mmCIF file with all atom_site columns, C-alpha atoms and ligand atoms in Angstrom:
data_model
loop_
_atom_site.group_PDB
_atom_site.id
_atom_site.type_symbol
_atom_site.label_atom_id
_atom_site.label_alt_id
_atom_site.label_comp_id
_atom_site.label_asym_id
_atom_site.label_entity_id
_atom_site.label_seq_id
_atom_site.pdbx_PDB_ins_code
_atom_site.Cartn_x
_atom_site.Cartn_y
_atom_site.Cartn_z
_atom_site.occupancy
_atom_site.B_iso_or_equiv
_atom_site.pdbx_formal_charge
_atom_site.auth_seq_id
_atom_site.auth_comp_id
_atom_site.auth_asym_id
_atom_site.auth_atom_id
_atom_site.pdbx_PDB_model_num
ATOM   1   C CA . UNK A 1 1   ? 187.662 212.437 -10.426 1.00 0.00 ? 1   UNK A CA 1
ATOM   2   C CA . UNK A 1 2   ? 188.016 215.307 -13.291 1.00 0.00 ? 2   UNK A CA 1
ATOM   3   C CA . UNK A 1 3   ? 186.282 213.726 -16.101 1.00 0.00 ? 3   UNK A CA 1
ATOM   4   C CA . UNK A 1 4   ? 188.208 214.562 -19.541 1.00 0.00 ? 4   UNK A CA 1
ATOM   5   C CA . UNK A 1 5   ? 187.024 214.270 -23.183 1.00 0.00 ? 5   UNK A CA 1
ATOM   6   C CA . UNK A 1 6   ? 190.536 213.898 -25.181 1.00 0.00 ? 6   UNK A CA 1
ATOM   7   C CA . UNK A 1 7   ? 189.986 213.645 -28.809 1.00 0.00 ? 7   UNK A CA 1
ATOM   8   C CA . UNK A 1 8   ? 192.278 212.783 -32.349 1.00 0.00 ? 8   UNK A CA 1
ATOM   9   C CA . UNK A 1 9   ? 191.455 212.857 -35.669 1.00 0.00 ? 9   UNK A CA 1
ATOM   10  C CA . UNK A 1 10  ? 191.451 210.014 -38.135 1.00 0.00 ? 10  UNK A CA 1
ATOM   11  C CA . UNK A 1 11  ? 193.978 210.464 -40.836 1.00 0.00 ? 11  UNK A CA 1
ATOM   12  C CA . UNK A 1 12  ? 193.765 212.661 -43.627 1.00 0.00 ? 12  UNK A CA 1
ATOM   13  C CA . UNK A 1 13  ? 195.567 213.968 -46.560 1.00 0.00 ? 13  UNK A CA 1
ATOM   14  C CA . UNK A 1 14  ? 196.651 210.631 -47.763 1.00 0.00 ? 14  UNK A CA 1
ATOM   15  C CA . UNK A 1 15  ? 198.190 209.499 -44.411 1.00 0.00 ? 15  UNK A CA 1
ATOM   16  C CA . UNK A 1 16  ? 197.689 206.296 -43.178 1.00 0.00 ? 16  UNK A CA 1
ATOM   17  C CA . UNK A 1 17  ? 197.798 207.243 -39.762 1.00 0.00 ? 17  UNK A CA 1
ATOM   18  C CA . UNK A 1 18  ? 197.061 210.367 -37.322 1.00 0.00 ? 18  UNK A CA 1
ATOM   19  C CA . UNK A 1 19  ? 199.259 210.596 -34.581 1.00 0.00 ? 19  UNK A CA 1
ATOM   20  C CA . UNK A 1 20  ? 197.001 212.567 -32.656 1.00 0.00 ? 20  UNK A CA 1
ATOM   21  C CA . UNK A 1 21  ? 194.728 209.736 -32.129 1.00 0.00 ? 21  UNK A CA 1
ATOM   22  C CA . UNK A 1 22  ? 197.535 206.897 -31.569 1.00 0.00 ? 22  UNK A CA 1
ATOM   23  C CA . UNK A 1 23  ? 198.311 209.337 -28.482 1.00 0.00 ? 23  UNK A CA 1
ATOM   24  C CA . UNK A 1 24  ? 194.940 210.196 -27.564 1.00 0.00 ? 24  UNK A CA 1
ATOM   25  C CA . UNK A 1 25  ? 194.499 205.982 -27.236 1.00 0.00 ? 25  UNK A CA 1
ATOM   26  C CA . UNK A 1 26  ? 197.812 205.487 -25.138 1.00 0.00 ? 26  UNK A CA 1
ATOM   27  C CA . UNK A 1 27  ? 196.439 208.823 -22.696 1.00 0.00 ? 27  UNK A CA 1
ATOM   28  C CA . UNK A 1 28  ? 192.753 206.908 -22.122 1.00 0.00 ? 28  UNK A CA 1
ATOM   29  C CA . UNK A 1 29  ? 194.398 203.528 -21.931 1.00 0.00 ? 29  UNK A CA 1
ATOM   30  C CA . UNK A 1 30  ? 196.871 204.718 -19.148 1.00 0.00 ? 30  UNK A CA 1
ATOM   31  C CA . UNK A 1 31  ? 195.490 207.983 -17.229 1.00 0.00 ? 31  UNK A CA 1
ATOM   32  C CA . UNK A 1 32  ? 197.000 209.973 -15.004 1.00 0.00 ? 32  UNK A CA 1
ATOM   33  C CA . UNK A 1 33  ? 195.665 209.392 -11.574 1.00 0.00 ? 33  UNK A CA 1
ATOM   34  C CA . UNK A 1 34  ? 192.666 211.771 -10.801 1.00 0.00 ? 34  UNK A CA 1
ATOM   35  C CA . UNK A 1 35  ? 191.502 211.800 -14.242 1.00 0.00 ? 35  UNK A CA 1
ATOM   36  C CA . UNK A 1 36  ? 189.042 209.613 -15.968 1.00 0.00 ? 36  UNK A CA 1
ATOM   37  C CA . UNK A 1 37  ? 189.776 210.094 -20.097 1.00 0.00 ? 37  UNK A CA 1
ATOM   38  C CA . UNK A 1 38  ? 187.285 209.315 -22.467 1.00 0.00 ? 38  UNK A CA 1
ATOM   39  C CA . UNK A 1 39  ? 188.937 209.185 -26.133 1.00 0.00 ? 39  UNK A CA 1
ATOM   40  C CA . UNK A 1 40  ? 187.089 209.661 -29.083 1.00 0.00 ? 40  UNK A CA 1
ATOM   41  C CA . UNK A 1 41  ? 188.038 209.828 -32.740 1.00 0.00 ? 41  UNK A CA 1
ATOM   42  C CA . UNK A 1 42  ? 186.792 212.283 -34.878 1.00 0.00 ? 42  UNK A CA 1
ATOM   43  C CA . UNK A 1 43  ? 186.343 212.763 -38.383 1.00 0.00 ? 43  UNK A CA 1
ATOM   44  C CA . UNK A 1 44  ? 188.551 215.578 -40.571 1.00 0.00 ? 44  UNK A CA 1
ATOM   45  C CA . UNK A 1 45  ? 185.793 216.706 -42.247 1.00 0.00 ? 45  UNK A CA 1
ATOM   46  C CA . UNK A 1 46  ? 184.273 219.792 -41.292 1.00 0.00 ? 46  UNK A CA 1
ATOM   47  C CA . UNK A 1 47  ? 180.631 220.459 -39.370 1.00 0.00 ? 47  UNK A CA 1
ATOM   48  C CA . UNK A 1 48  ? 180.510 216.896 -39.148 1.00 0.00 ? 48  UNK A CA 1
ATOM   49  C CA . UNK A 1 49  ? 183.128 216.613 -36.943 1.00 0.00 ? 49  UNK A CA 1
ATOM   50  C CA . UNK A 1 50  ? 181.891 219.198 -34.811 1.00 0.00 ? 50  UNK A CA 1
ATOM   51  C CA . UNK A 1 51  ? 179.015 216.988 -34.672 1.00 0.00 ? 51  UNK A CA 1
ATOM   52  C CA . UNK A 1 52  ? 180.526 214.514 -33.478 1.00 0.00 ? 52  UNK A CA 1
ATOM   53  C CA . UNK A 1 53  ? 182.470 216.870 -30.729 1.00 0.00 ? 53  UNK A CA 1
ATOM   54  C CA . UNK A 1 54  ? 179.292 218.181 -29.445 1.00 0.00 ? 54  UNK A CA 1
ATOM   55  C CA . UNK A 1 55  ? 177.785 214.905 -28.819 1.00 0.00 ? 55  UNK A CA 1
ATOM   56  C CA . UNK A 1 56  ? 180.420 213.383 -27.066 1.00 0.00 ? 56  UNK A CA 1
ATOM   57  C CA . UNK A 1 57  ? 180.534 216.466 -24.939 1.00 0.00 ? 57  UNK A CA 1
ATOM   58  C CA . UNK A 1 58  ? 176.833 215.724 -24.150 1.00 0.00 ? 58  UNK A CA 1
ATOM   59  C CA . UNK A 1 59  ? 177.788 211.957 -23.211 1.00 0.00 ? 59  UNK A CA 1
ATOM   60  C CA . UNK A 1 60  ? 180.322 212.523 -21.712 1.00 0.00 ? 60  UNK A CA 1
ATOM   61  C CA . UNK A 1 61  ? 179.794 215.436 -19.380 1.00 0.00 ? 61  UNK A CA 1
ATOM   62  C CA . UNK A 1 62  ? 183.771 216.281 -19.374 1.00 0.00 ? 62  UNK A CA 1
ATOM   63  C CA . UNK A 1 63  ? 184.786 219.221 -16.583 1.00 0.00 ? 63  UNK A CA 1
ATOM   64  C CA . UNK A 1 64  ? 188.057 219.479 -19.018 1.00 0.00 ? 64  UNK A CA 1
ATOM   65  C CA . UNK A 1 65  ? 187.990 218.914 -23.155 1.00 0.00 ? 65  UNK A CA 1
ATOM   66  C CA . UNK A 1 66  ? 191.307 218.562 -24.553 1.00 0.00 ? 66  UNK A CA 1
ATOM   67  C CA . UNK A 1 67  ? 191.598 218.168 -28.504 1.00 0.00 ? 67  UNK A CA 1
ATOM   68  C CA . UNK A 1 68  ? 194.443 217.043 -30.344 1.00 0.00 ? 68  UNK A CA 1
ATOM   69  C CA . UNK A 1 69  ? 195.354 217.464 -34.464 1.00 0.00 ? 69  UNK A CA 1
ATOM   70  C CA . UNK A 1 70  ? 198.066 216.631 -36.685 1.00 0.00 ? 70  UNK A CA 1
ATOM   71  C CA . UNK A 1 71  ? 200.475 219.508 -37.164 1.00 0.00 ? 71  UNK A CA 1
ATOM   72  C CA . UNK A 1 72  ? 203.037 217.883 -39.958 1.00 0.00 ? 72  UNK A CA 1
ATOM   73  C CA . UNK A 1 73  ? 206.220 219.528 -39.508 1.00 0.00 ? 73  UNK A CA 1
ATOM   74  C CA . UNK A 1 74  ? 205.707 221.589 -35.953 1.00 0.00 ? 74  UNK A CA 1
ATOM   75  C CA . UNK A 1 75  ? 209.267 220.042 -34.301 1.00 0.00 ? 75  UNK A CA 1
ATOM   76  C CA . UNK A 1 76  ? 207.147 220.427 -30.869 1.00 0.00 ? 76  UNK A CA 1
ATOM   77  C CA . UNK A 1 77  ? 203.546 219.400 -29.003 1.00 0.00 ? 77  UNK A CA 1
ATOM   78  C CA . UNK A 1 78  ? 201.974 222.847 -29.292 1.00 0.00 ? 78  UNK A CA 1
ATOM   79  C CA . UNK A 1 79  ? 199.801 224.449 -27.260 1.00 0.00 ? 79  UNK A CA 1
ATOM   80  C CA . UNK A 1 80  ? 197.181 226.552 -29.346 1.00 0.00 ? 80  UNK A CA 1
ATOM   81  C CA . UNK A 1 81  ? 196.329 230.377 -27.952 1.00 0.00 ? 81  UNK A CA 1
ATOM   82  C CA . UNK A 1 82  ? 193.632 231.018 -30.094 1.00 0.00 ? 82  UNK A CA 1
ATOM   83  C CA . UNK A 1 83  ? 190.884 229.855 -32.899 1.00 0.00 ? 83  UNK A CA 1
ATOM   84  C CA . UNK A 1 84  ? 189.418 231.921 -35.208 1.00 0.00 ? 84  UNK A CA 1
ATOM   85  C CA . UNK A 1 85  ? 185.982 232.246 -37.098 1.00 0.00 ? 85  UNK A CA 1
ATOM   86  C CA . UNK A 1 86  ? 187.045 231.218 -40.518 1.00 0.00 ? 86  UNK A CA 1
ATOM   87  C CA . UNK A 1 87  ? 187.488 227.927 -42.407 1.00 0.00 ? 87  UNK A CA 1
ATOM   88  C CA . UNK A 1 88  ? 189.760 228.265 -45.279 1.00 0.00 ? 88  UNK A CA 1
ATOM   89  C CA . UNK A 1 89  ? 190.960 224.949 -46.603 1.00 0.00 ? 89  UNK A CA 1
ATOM   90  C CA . UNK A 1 90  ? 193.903 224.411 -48.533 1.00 0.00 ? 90  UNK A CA 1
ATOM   91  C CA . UNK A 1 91  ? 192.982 220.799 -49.292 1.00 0.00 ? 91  UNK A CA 1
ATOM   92  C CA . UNK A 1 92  ? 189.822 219.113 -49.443 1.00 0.00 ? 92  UNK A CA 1
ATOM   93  C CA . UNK A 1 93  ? 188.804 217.188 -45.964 1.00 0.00 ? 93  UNK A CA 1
ATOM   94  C CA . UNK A 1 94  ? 188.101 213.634 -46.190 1.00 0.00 ? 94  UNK A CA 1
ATOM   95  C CA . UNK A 1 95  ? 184.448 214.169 -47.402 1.00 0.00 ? 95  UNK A CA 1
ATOM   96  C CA . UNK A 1 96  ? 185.723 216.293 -50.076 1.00 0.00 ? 96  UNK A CA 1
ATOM   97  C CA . UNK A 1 97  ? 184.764 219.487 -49.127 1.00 0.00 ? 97  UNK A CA 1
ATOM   98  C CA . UNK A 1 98  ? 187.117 222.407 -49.692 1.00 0.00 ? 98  UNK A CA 1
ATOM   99  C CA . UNK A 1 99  ? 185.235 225.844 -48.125 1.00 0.00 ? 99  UNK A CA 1
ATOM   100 C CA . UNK A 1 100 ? 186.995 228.840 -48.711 1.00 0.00 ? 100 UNK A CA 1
ATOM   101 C CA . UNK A 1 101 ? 186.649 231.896 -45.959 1.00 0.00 ? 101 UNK A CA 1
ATOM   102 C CA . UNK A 1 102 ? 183.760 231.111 -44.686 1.00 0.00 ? 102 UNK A CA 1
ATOM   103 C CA . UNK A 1 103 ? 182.668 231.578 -40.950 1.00 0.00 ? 103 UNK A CA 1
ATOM   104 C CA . UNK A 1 104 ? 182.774 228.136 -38.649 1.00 0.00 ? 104 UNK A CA 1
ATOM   105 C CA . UNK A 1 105 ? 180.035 229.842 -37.019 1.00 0.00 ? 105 UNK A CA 1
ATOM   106 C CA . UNK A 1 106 ? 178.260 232.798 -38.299 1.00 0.00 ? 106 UNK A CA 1
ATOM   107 C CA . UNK A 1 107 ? 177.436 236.122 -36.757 1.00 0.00 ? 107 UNK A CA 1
ATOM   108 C CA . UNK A 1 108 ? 179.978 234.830 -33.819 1.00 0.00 ? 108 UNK A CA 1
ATOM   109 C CA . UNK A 1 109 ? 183.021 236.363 -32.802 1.00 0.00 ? 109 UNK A CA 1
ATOM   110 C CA . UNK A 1 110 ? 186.281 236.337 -34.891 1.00 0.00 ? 110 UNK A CA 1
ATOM   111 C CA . UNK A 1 111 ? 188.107 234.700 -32.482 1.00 0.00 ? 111 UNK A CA 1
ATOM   112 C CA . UNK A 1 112 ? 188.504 232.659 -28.892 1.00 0.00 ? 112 UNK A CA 1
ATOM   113 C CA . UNK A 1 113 ? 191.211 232.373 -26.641 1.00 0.00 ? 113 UNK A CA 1
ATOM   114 C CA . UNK A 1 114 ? 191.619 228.830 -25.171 1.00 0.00 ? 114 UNK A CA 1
ATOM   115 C CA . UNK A 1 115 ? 190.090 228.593 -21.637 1.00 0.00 ? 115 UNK A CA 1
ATOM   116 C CA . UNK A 1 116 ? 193.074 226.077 -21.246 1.00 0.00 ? 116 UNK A CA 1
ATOM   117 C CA . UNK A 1 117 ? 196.000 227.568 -18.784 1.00 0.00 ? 117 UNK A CA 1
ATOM   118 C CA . UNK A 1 118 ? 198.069 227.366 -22.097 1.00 0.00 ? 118 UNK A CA 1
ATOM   119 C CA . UNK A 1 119 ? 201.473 228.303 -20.714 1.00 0.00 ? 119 UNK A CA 1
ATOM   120 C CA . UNK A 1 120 ? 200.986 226.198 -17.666 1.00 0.00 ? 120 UNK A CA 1
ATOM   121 C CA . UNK A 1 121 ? 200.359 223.070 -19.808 1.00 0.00 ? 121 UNK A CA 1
ATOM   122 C CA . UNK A 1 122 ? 203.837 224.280 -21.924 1.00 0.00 ? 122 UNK A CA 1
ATOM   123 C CA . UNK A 1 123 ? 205.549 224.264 -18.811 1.00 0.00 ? 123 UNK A CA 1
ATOM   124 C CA . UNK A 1 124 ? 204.449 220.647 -17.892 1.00 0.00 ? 124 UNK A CA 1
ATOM   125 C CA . UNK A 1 125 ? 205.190 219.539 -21.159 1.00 0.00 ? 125 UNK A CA 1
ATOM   126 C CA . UNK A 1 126 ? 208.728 220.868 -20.953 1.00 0.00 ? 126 UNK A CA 1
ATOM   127 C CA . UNK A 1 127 ? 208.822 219.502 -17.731 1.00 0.00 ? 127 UNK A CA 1
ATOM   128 C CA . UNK A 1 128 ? 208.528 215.883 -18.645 1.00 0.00 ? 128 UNK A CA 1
ATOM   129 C CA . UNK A 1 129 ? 211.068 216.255 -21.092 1.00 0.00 ? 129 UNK A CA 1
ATOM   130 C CA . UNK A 1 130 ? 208.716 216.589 -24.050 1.00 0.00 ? 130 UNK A CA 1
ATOM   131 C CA . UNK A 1 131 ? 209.700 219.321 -27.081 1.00 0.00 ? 131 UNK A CA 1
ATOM   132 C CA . UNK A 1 132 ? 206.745 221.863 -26.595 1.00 0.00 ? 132 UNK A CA 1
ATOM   133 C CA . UNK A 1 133 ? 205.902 225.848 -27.642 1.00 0.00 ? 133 UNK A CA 1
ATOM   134 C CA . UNK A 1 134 ? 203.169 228.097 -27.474 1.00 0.00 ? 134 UNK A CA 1
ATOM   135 C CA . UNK A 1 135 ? 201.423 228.521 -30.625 1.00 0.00 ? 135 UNK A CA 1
ATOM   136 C CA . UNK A 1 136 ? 199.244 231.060 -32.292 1.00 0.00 ? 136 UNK A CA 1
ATOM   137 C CA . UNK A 1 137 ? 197.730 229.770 -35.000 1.00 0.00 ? 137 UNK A CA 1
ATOM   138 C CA . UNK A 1 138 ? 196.204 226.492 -35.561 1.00 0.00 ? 138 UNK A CA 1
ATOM   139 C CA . UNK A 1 139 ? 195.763 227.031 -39.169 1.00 0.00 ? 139 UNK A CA 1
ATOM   140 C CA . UNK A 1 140 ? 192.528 227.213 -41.192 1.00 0.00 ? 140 UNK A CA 1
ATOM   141 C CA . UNK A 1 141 ? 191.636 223.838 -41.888 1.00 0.00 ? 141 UNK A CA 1
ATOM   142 C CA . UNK A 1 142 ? 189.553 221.101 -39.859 1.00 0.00 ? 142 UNK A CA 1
ATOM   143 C CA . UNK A 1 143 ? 191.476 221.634 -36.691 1.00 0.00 ? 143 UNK A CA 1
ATOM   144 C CA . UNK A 1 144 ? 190.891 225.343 -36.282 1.00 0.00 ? 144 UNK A CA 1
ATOM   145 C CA . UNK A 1 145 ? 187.037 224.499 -36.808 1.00 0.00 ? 145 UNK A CA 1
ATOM   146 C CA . UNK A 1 146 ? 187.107 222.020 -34.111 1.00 0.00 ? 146 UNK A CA 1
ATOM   147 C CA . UNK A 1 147 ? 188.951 224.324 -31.706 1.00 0.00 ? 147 UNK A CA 1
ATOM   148 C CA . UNK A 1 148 ? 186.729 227.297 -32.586 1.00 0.00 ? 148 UNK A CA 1
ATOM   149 C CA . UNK A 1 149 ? 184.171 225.319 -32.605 1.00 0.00 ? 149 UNK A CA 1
ATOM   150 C CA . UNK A 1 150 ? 184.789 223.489 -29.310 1.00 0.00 ? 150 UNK A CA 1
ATOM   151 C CA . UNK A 1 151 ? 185.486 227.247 -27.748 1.00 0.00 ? 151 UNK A CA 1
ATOM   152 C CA . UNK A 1 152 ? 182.478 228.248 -28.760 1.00 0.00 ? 152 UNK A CA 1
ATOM   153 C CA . UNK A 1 153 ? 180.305 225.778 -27.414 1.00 0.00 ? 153 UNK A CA 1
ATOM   154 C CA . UNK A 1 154 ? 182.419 225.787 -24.121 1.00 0.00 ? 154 UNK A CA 1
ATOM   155 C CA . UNK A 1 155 ? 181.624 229.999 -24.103 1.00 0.00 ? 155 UNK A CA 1
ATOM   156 C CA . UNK A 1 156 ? 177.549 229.416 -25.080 1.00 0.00 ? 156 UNK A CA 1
ATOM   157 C CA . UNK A 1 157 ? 176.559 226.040 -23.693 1.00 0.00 ? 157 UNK A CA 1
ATOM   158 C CA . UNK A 1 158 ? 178.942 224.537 -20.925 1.00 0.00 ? 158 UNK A CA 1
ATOM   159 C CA . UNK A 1 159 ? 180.713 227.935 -19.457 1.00 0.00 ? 159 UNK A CA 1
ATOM   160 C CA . UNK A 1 160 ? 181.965 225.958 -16.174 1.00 0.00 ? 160 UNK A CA 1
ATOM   161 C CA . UNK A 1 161 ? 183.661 223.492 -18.661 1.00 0.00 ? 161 UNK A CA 1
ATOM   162 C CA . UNK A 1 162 ? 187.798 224.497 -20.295 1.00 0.00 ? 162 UNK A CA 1
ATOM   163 C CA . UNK A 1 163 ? 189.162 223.487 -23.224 1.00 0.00 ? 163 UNK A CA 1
ATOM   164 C CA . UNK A 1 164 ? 191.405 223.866 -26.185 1.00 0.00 ? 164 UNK A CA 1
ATOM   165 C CA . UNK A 1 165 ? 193.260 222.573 -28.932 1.00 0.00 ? 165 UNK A CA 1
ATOM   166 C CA . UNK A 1 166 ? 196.471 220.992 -29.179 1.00 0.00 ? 166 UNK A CA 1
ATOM   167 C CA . UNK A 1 167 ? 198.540 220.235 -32.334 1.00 0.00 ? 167 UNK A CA 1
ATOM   168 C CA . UNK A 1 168 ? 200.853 217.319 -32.436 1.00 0.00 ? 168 UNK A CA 1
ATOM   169 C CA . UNK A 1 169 ? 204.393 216.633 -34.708 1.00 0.00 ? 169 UNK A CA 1
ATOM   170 C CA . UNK A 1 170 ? 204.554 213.858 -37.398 1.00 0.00 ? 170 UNK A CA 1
ATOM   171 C CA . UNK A 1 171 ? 204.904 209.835 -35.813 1.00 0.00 ? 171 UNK A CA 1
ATOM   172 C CA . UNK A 1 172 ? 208.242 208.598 -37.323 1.00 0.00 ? 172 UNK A CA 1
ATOM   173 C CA . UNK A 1 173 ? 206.221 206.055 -39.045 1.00 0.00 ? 173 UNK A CA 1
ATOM   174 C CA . UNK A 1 174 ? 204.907 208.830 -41.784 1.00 0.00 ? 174 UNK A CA 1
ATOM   175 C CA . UNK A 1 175 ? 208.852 210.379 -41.520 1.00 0.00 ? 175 UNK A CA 1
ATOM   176 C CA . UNK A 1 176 ? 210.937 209.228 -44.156 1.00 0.00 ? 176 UNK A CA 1
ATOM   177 C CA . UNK A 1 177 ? 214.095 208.596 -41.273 1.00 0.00 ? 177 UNK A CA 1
ATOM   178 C CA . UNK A 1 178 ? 215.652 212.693 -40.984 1.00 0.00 ? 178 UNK A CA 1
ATOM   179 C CA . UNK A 1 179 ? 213.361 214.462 -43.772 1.00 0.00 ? 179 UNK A CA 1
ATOM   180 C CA . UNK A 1 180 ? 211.287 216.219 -41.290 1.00 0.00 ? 180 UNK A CA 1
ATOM   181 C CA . UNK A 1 181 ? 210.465 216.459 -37.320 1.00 0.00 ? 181 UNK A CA 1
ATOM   182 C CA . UNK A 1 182 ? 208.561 213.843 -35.741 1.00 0.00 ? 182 UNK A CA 1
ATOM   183 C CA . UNK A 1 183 ? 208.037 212.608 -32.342 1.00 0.00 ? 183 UNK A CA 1
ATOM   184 C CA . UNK A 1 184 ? 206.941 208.881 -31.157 1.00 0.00 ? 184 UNK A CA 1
ATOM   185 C CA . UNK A 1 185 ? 203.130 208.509 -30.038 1.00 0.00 ? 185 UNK A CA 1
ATOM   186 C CA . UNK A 1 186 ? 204.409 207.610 -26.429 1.00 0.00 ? 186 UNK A CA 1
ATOM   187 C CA . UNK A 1 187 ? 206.643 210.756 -26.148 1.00 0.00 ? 187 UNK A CA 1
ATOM   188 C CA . UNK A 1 188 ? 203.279 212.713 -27.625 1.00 0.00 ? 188 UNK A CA 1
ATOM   189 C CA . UNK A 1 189 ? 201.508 210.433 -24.923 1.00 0.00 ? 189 UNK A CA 1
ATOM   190 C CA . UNK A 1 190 ? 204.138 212.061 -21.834 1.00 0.00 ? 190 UNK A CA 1
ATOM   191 C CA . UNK A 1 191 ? 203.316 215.497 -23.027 1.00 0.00 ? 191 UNK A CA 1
ATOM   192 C CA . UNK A 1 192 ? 199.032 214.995 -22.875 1.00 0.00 ? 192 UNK A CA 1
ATOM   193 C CA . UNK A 1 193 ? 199.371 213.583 -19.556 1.00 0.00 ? 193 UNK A CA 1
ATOM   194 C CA . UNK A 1 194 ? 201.209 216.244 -18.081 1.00 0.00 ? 194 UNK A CA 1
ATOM   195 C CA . UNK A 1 195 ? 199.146 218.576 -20.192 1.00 0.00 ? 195 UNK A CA 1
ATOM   196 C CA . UNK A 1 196 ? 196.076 217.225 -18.264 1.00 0.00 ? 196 UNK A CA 1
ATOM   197 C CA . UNK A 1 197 ? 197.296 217.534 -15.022 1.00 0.00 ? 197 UNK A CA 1
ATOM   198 C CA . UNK A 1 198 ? 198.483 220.758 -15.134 1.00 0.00 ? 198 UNK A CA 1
ATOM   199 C CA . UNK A 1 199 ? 194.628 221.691 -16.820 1.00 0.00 ? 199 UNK A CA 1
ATOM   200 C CA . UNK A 1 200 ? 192.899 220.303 -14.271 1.00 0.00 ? 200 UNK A CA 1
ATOM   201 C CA . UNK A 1 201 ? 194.952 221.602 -11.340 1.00 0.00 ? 201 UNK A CA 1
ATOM   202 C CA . UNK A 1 202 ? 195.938 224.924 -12.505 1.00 0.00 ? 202 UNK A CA 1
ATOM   203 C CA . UNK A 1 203 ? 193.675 227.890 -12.006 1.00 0.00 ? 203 UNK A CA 1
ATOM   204 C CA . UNK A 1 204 ? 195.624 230.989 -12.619 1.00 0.00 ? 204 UNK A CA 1
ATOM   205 C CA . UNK A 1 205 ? 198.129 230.741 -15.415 1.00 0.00 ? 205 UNK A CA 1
ATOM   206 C CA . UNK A 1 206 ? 201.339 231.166 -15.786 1.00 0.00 ? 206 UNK A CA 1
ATOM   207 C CA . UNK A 1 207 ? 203.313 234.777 -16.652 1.00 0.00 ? 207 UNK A CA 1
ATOM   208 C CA . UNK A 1 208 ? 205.863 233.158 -18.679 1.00 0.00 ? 208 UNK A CA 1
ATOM   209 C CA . UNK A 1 209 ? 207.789 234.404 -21.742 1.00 0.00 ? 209 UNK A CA 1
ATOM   210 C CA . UNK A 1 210 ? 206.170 232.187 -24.367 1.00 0.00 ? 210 UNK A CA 1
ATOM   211 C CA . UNK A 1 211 ? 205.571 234.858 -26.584 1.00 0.00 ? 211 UNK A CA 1
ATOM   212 C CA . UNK A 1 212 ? 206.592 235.006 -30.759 1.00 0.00 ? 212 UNK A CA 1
ATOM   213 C CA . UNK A 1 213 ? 208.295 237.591 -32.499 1.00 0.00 ? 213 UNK A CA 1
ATOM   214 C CA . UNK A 1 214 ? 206.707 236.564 -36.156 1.00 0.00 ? 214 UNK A CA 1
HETATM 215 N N1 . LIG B 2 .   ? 195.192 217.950 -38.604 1.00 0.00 ? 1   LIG B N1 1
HETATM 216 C C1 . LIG B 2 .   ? 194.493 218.813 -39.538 1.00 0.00 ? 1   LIG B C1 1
HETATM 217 C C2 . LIG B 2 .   ? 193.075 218.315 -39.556 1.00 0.00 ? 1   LIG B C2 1
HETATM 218 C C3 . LIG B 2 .   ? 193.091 216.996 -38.879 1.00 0.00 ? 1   LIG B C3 1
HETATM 219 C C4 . LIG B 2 .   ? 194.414 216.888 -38.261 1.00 0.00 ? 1   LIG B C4 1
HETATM 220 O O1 . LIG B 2 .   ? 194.795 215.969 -37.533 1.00 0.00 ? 1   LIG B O1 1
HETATM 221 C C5 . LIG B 2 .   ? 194.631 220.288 -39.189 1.00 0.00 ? 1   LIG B C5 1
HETATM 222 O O2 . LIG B 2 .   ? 195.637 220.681 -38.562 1.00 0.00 ? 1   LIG B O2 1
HETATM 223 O O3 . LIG B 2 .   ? 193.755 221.076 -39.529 1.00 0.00 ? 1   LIG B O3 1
#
């Protein structure tokens, strides 16, 4: 059994959901054989939902920690490259706090690549028939602290353990009907399973053009 954390974020912003947590609920309540998922909602507020990461990575022991955000507007499930060192926030989290370039961690490096096999887990994505891309940024706000955050812990604390982030599209439900992209949990739900699959059973990542030109 490959024992996965798989977290979402409570909504934020003046939504009234978070699709990354309605999936992250359908993946625990209906695994993909092989994996036992553990799914745990965390808060958009940053440090304490790092808090609340780190913890669950204590009690739960994961070999694989997959996180999931809102992305509002991404067309796609994306797979995130890289976190970086800075929280910047363009709108205050749901605690009210609004920091402005200033280090999730400081004195650590600017940046971490995810230890997931990121083009691997595109190409399972794609592969269930789920709109995917590689992505390079995962913004500045409480997201990119969790997945720099989460890297960094991995890199320091648990090396043996991978991770990353993941961001998901709009649920139709918070979509006025052809405004903007969204996707339906369950499709969001396809993707993460074949996500985690491909994580835990892929060791050497792909070589695939799923590079960006700006
Ligand atoms: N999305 C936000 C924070 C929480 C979430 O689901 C982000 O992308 O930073």
């Amino acid at each position: 059994m490959t024992r996965v954390l798989l977290t979402g974020f409570e909504p934020f912003g003046g939504e009234s959901v978070n699709p990354s947590w309605q999936a992250a609920e359908l993946v625990a309540a209906a695994a993909p054989e092989g994996l036992a998922v553990t799914a745990v909602r965390l808060p958009c507020v940053f440090g304490e939902s790092l808090k609340e990461l780190r913890s669950a990575v204590e009690r739960v022991r994961p070999d694989l920690v997959v996180a999931l955000g809102q992305a509002g507007g991404r067309p796609g499930v994306t797979v995130e490259r890289v976190a970086v060192n800075v929280d910047d926030a363009r709108i205050p989290d749901n605690a009210g706090a609004q920091p402005i370039d200033e280090p999730v961690v400081p004195g650590a490096p600017a940046a971490y690549f995810s230890s997931l096999p990121v083009k691997a887990c595109v190409a399972a994505m794609r592969e269930a028939g789920v709109p995917t891309a590689l992505s390079n940024t995962a913004g500045t706000f409480v997201c990119n602290h969790v997945a720099y955050g989460l890297a960094h812990l991995l890199a320091t604390r648990y090396p043996g353990v991978r991770g990353g982030f993941v961001h998901v599209p709009w649920a139709p439900s918070q979509v006025p009907a052809g405004t903007a992209p969204s996707l339906p949990p369950e499709t969001v739900a396809l993707g993460i399973r074949a996500l985690l699959v491909a994580a835990a059973t892929t060791r050497t990542d792909l070589r695939t053009t799923e590079g960006a030109t700006h």
